[in-house]
PDB file of C-alpha atoms in Angstrom:
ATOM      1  CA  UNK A   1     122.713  64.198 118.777  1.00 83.00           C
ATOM      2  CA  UNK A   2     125.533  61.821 119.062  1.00 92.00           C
ATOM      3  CA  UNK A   3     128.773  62.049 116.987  1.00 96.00           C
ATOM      4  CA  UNK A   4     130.193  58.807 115.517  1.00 97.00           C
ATOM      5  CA  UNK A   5     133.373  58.493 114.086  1.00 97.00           C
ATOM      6  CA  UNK A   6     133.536  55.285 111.691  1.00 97.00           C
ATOM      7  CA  UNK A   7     137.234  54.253 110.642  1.00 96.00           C
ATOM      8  CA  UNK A   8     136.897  51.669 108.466  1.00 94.00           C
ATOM      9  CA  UNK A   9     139.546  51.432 104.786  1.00 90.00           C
ATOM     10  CA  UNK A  10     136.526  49.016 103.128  1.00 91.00           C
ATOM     11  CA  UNK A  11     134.151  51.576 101.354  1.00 93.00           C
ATOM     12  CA  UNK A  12     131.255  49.395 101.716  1.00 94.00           C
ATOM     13  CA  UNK A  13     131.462  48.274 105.697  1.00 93.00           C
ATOM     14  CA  UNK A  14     131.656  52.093 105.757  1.00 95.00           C
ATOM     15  CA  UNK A  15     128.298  52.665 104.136  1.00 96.00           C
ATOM     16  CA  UNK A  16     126.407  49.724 105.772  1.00 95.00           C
ATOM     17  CA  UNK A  17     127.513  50.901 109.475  1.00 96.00           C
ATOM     18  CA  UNK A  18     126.647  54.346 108.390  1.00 96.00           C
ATOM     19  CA  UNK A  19     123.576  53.820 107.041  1.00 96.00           C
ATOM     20  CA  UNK A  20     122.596  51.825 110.210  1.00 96.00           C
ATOM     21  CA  UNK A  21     123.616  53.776 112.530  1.00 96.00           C
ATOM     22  CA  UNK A  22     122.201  57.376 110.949  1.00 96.00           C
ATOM     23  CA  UNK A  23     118.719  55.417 110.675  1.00 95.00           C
ATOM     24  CA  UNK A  24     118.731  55.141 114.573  1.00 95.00           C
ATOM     25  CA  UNK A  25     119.649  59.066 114.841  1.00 94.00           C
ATOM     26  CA  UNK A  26     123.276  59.126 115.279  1.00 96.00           C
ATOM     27  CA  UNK A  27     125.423  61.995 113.612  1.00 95.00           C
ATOM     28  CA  UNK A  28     128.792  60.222 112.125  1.00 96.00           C
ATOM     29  CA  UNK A  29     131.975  60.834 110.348  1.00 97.00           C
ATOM     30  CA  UNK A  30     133.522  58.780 108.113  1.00 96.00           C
ATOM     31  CA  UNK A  31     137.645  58.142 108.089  1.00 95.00           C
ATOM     32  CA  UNK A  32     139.432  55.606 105.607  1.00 93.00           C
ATOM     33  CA  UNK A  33     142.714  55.356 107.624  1.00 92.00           C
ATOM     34  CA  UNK A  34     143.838  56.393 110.737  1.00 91.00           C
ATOM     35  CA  UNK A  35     145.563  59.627 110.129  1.00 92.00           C
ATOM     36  CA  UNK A  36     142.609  60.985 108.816  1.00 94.00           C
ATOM     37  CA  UNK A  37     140.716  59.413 112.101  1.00 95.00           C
ATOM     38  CA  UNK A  38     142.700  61.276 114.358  1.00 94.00           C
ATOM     39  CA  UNK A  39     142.199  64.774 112.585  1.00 95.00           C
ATOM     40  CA  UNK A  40     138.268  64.497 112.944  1.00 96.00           C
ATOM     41  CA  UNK A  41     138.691  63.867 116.533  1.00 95.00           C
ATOM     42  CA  UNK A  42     140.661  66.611 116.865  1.00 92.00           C
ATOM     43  CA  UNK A  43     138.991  69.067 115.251  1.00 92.00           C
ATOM     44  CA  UNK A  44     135.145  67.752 115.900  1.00 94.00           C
ATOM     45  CA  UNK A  45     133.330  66.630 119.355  1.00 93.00           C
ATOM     46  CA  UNK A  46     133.215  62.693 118.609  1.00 95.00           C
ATOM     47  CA  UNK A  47     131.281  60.428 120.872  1.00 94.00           C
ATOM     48  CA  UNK A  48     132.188  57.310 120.175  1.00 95.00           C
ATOM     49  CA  UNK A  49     134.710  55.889 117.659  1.00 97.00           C
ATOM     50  CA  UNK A  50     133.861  52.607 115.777  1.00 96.00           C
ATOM     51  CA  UNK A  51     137.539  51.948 114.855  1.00 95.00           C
ATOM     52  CA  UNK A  52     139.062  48.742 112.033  1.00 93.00           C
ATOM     53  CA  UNK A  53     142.542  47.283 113.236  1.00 90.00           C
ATOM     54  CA  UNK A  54     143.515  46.597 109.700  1.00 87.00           C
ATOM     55  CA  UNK A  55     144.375  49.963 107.940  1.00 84.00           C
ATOM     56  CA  UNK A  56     147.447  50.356 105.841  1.00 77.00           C
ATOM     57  CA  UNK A  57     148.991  54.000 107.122  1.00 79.00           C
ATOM     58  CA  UNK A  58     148.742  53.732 110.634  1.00 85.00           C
ATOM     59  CA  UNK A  59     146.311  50.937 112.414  1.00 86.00           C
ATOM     60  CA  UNK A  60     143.690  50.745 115.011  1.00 89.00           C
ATOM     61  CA  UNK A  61     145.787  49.421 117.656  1.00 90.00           C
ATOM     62  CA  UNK A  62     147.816  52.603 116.713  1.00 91.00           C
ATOM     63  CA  UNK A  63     145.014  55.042 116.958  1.00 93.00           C
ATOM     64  CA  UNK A  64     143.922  53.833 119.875  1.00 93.00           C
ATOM     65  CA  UNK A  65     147.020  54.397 121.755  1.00 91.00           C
ATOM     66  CA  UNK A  66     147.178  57.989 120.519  1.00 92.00           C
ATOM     67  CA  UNK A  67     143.685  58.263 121.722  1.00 93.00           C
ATOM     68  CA  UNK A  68     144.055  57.128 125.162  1.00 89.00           C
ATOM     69  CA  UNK A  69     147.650  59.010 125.477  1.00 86.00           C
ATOM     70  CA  UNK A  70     146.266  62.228 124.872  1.00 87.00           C
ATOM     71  CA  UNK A  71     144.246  63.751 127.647  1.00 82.00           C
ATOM     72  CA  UNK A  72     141.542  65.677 125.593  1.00 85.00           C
ATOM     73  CA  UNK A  73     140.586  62.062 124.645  1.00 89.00           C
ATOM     74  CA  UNK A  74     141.968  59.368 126.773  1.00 85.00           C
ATOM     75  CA  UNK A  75     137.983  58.683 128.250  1.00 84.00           C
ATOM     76  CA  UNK A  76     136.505  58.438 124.372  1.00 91.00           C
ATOM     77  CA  UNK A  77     134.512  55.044 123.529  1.00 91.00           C
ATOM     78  CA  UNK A  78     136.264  52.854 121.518  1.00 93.00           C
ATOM     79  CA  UNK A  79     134.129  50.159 119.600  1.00 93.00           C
ATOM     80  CA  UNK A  80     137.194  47.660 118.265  1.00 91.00           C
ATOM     81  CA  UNK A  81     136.218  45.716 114.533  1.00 90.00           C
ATOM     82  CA  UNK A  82     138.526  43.043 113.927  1.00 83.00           C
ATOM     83  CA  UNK A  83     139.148  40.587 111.255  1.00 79.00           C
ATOM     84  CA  UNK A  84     141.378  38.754 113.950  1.00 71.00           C
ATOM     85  CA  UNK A  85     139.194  36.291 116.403  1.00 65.00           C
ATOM     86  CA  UNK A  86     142.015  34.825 118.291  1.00 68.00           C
ATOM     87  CA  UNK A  87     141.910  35.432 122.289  1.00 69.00           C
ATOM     88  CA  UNK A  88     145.352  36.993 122.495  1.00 73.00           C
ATOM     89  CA  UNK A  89     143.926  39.753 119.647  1.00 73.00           C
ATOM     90  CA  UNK A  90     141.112  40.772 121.742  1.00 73.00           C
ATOM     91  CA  UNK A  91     143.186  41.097 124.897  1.00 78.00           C
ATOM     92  CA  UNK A  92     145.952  43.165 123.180  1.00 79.00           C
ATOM     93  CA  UNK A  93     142.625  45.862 121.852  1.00 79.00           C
ATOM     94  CA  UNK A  94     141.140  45.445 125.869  1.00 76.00           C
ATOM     95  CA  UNK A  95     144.711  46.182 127.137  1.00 79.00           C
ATOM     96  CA  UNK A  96     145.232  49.084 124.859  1.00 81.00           C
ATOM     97  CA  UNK A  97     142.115  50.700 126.357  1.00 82.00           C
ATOM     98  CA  UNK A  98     139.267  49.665 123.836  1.00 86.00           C
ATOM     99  CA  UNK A  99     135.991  49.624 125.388  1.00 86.00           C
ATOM    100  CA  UNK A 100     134.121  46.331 123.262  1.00 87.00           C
ATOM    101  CA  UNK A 101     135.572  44.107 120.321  1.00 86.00           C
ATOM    102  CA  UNK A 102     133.630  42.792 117.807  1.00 89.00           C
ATOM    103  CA  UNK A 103     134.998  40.308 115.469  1.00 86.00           C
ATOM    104  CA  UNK A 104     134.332  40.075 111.264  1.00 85.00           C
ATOM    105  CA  UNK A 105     132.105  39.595 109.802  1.00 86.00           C
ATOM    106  CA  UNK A 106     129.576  40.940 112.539  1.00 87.00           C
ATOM    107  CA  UNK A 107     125.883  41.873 112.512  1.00 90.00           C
ATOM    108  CA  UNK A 108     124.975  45.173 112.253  1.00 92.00           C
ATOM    109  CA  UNK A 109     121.947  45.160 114.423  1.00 92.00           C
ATOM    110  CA  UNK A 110     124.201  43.916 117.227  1.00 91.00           C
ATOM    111  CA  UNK A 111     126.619  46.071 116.102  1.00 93.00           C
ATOM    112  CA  UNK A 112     124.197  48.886 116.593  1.00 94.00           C
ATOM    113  CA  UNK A 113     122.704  46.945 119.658  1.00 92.00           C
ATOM    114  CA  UNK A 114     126.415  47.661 121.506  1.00 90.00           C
ATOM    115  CA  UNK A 115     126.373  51.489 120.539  1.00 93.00           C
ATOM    116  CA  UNK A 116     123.126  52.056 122.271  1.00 92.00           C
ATOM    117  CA  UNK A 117     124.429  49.617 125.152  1.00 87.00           C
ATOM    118  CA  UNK A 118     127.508  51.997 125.909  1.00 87.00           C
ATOM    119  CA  UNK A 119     125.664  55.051 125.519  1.00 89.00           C
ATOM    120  CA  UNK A 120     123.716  53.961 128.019  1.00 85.00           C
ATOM    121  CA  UNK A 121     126.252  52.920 130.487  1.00 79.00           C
ATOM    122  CA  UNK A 122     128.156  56.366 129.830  1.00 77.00           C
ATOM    123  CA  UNK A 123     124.998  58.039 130.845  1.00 77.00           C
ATOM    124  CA  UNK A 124     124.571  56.042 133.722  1.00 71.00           C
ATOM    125  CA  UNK A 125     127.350  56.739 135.167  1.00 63.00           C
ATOM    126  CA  UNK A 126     126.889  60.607 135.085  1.00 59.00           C
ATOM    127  CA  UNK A 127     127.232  61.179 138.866  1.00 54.00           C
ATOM    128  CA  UNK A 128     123.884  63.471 139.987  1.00 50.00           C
ATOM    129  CA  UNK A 129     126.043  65.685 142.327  1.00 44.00           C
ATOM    130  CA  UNK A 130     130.088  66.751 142.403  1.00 52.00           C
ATOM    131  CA  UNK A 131     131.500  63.908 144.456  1.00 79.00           C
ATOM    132  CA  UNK A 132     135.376  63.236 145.334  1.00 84.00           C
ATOM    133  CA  UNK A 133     136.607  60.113 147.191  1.00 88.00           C
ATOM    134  CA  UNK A 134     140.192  59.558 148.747  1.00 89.00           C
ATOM    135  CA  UNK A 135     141.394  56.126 149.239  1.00 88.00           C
ATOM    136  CA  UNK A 136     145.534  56.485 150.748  1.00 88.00           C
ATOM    137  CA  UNK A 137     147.208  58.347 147.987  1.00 91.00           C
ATOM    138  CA  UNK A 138     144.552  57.997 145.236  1.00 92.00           C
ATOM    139  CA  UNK A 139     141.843  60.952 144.814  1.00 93.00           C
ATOM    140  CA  UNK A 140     138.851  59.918 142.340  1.00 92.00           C
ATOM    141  CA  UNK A 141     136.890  62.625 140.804  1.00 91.00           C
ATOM    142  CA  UNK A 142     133.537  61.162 139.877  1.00 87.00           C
ATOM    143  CA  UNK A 143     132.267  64.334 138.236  1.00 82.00           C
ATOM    144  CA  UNK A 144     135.523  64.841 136.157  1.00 83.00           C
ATOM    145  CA  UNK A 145     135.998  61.013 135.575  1.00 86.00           C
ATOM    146  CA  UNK A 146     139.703  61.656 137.079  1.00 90.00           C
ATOM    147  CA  UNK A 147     141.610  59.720 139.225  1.00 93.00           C
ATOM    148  CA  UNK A 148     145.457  61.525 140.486  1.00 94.00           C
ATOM    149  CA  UNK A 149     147.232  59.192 142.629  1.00 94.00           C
ATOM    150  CA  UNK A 150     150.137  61.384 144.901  1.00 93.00           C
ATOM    151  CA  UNK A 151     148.655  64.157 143.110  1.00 91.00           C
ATOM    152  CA  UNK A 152     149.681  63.102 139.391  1.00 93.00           C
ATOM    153  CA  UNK A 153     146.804  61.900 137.259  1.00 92.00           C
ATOM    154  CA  UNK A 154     146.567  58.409 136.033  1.00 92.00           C
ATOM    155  CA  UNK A 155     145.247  57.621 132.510  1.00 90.00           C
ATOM    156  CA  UNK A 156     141.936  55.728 132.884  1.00 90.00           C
ATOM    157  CA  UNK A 157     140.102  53.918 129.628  1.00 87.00           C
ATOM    158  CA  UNK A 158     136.365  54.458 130.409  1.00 85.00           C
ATOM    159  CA  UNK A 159     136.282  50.388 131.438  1.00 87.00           C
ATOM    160  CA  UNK A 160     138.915  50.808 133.859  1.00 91.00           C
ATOM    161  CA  UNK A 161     137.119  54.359 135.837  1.00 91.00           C
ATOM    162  CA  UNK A 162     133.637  52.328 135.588  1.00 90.00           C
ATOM    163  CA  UNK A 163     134.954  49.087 137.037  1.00 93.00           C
ATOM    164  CA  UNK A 164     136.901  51.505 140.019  1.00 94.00           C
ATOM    165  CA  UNK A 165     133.796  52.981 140.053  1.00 91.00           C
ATOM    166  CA  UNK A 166     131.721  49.930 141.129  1.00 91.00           C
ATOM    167  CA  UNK A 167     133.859  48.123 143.393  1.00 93.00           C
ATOM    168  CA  UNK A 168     134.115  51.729 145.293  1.00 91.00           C
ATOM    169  CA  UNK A 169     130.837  52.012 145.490  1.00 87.00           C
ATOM    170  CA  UNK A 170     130.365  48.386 146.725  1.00 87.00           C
ATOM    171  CA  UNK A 171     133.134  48.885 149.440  1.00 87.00           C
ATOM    172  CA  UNK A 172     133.060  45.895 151.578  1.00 86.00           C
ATOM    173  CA  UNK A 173     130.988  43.425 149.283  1.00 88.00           C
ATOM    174  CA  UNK A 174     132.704  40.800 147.533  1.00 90.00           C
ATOM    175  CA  UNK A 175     131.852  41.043 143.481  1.00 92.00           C
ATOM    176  CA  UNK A 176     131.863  38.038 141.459  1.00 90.00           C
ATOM    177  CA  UNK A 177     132.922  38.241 137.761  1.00 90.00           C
ATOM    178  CA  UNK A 178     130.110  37.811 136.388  1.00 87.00           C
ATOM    179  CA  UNK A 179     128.186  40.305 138.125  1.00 87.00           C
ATOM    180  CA  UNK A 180     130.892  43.025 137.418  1.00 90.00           C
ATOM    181  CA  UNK A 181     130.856  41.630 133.638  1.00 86.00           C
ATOM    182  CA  UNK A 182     126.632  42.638 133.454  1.00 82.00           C
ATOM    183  CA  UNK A 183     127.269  46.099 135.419  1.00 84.00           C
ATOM    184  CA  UNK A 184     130.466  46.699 133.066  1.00 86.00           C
ATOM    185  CA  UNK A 185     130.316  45.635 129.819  1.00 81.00           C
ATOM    186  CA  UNK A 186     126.777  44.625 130.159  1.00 73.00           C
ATOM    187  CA  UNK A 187     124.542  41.822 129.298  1.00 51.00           C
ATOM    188  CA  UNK A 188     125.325  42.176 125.813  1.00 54.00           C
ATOM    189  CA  UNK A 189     129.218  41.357 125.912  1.00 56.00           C
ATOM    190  CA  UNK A 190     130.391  37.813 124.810  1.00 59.00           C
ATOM    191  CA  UNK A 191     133.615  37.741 126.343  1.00 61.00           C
ATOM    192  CA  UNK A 192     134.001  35.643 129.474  1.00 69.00           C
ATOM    193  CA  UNK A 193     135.538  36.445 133.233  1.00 73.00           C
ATOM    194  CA  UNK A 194     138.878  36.677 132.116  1.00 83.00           C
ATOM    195  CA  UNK A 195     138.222  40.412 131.018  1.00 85.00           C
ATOM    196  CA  UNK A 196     137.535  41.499 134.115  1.00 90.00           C
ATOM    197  CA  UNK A 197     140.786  39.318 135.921  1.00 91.00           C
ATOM    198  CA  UNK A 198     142.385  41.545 132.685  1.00 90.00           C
ATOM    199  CA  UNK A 199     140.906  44.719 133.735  1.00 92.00           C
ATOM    200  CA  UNK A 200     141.222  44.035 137.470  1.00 94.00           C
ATOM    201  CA  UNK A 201     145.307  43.499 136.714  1.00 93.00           C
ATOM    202  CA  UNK A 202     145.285  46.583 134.818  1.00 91.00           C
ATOM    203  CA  UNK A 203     144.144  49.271 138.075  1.00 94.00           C
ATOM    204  CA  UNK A 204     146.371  47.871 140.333  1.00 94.00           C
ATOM    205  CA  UNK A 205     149.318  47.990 138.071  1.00 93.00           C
ATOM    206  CA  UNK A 206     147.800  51.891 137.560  1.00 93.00           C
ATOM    207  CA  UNK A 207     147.131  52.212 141.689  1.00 94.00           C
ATOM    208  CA  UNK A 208     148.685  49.751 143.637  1.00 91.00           C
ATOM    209  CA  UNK A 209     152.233  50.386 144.984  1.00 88.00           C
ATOM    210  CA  UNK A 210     152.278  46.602 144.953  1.00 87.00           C
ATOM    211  CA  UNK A 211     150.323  44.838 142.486  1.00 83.00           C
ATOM    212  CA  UNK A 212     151.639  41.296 144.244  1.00 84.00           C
ATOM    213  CA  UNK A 213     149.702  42.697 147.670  1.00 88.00           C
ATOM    214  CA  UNK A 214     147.222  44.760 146.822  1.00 91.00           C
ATOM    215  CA  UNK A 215     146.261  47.381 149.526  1.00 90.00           C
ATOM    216  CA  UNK A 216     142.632  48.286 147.815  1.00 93.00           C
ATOM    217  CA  UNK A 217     141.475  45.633 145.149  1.00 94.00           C
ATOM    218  CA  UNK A 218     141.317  42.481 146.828  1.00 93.00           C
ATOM    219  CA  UNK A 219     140.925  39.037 145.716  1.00 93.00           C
ATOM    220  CA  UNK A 220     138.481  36.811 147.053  1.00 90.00           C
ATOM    221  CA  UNK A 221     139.643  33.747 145.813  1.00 88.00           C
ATOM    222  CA  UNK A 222     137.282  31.456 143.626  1.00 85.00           C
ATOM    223  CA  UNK A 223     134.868  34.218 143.743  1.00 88.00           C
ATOM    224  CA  UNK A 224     135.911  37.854 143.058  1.00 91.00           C
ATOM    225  CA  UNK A 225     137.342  41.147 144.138  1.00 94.00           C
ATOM    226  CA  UNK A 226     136.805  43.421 146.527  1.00 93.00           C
ATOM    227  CA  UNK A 227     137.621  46.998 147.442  1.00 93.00           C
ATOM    228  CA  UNK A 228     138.858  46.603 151.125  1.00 86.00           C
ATOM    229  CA  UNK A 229     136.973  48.814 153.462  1.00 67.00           C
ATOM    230  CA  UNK A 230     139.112  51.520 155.139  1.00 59.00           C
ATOM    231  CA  UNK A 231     141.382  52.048 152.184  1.00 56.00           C
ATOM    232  CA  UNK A 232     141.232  55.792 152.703  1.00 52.00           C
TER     233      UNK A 232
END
C-alpha cells in the first residue's frame, strides 16, 4: 500500500483529499504545517507528498527544498497545491524540484487522476535489470536512480533523472517537446513546452561544464533536444 503524506493548514481540503484518496486504497498522513511534514517523512516511509505553499511556520516552497537537499529524500514525489496561478509561481515550485502543480481550487478526481498518473510513471521506470551508463565524466545508475558526475553525486528531482533518462535512451533521435512532455509528465499535465526548455536548462546547469555549449543535451532548434551520440 502506498503512503501519502497530505500537508495542507485548511482542515477541510485535508479531509476531502483524504477521504478521496483512502477510497482509491492509498495509506496517508496528515500534516497542518510544514515542520510537522518533515517529521512524518522522517520517521515514516512516505510515497508521495501532496504538499500546500501557503502554511504559516515554514512553507511548501520551504519543505520542498529540505526535501530535495537531503539525500534520504531528494527522489520523493512532490504533488505542489497552490493558491497562486501566475506562470512565474509554477516555475519557481518546477525549479525547486516539485514533480506536478496544481492550482486552487482544483478537482479532486483529477487531483487523484495525477497520483495514479505518477505512480505509474515511477513504476515504469523501475529498470528490469542493474544497468550503469557513462557519458565523459557523468556515471548514471539506473537501478539506484543516481547520477555522480567526476565521482560526486548530483541531486536529481525525479523529473530531472526521468527526462535524462529518456533522451539517454533515445541517443541519437531528436525529441520534440511535446513528445518528452507525454513520456514525462504525461498526458495528463496542463503545462505547455516551456517546462521541459525549464527542465532541459536545469541538467545541463547540473552536467554540463558549459551550459552555453552543451557537450550531451543538444538543441535542435525549432524542434527539440537531443542527447548527442558518442557522449561517453
Amino acid at each position: 500500500m502506498k503512503n501519502i503524506l497530505i500537508v495542507d493548514d485548511e482542515p477541510h481540503i485535508v479531509e476531502l483529499i483524504k477521504f478521496n484518496l483512502q477510497k482509491e486504497g492509498y495509506n496517508t498522513f496528515e500534516a497542518e504545517n510544514g515542520n510537522t511534514a518533515l517529521d512524518i517523512i522522517k520517521n515514516n516511509r512516505i510515497d508521495l507528498v501532496i504538499l500546500d505553499i501557503m502554511m504559516s511556520d515554514k512553507d511548501g516552497y520551504e519543505v520542498l527544498k529540505e526535501i530535495r537537499f537531503n539525500k534520504e529524500t531528494k527522489n520523493l514525489p512532490v504533488i505542489l497545491l497552490s493558491a497562486k496561478s501566475e506562470e512565474i509561481d509554477r516555475i519557481l515550485g518546477l525549479e525547486l524540484g516539485a514533480d506536478d502543480y496544481i492550482t486552487k481550487p482544483f478537482s479532486v478526481k483529477e487531483l487523484v487522476a495525477r497520483v495514479k498518473a505518477l505512480f505509474r510513471r515511477i513504476e515504469s521506470l523501475k529498470p528490469d535489470v542493474e544497468e550503469k551508463i557513462r557519458f565523459g565524466d557523468v556515471e548514471v545508475d539506473f537501478t539506484k536512480r543516481s547520477v555522480k558526475k567526476r565521482n560526486q553525486e548530483v541531486s536529481l528531482s525525479f523529473k530531472e533523472f526521468e527526462l535524462l533518462k529518456l533522451l539517454i535512451e533515445n541517443r541519437g533521435r531528436v525529441l520534440d517537446r511535446d513528445f518528452i512532455l507525454q513520456r514525462v509528465w504525461g498526458y495528463e499535465f496542463d503545462g505547455d513546452t516551456r517546462t521541459v526548455d525549464v527542465h532541459i536548462r536545469f541538467l545541463r546547469r547540473k552536467l554540463e561544464d558549459d551550459e552555453k555549449n552543451p557537450r550531451y543535451i543538444e538543441t535542435v532548434r525549432g524542434v527539440g533536444y537531443r542527447f548527442r551520440e558518442g557522449s561517453d
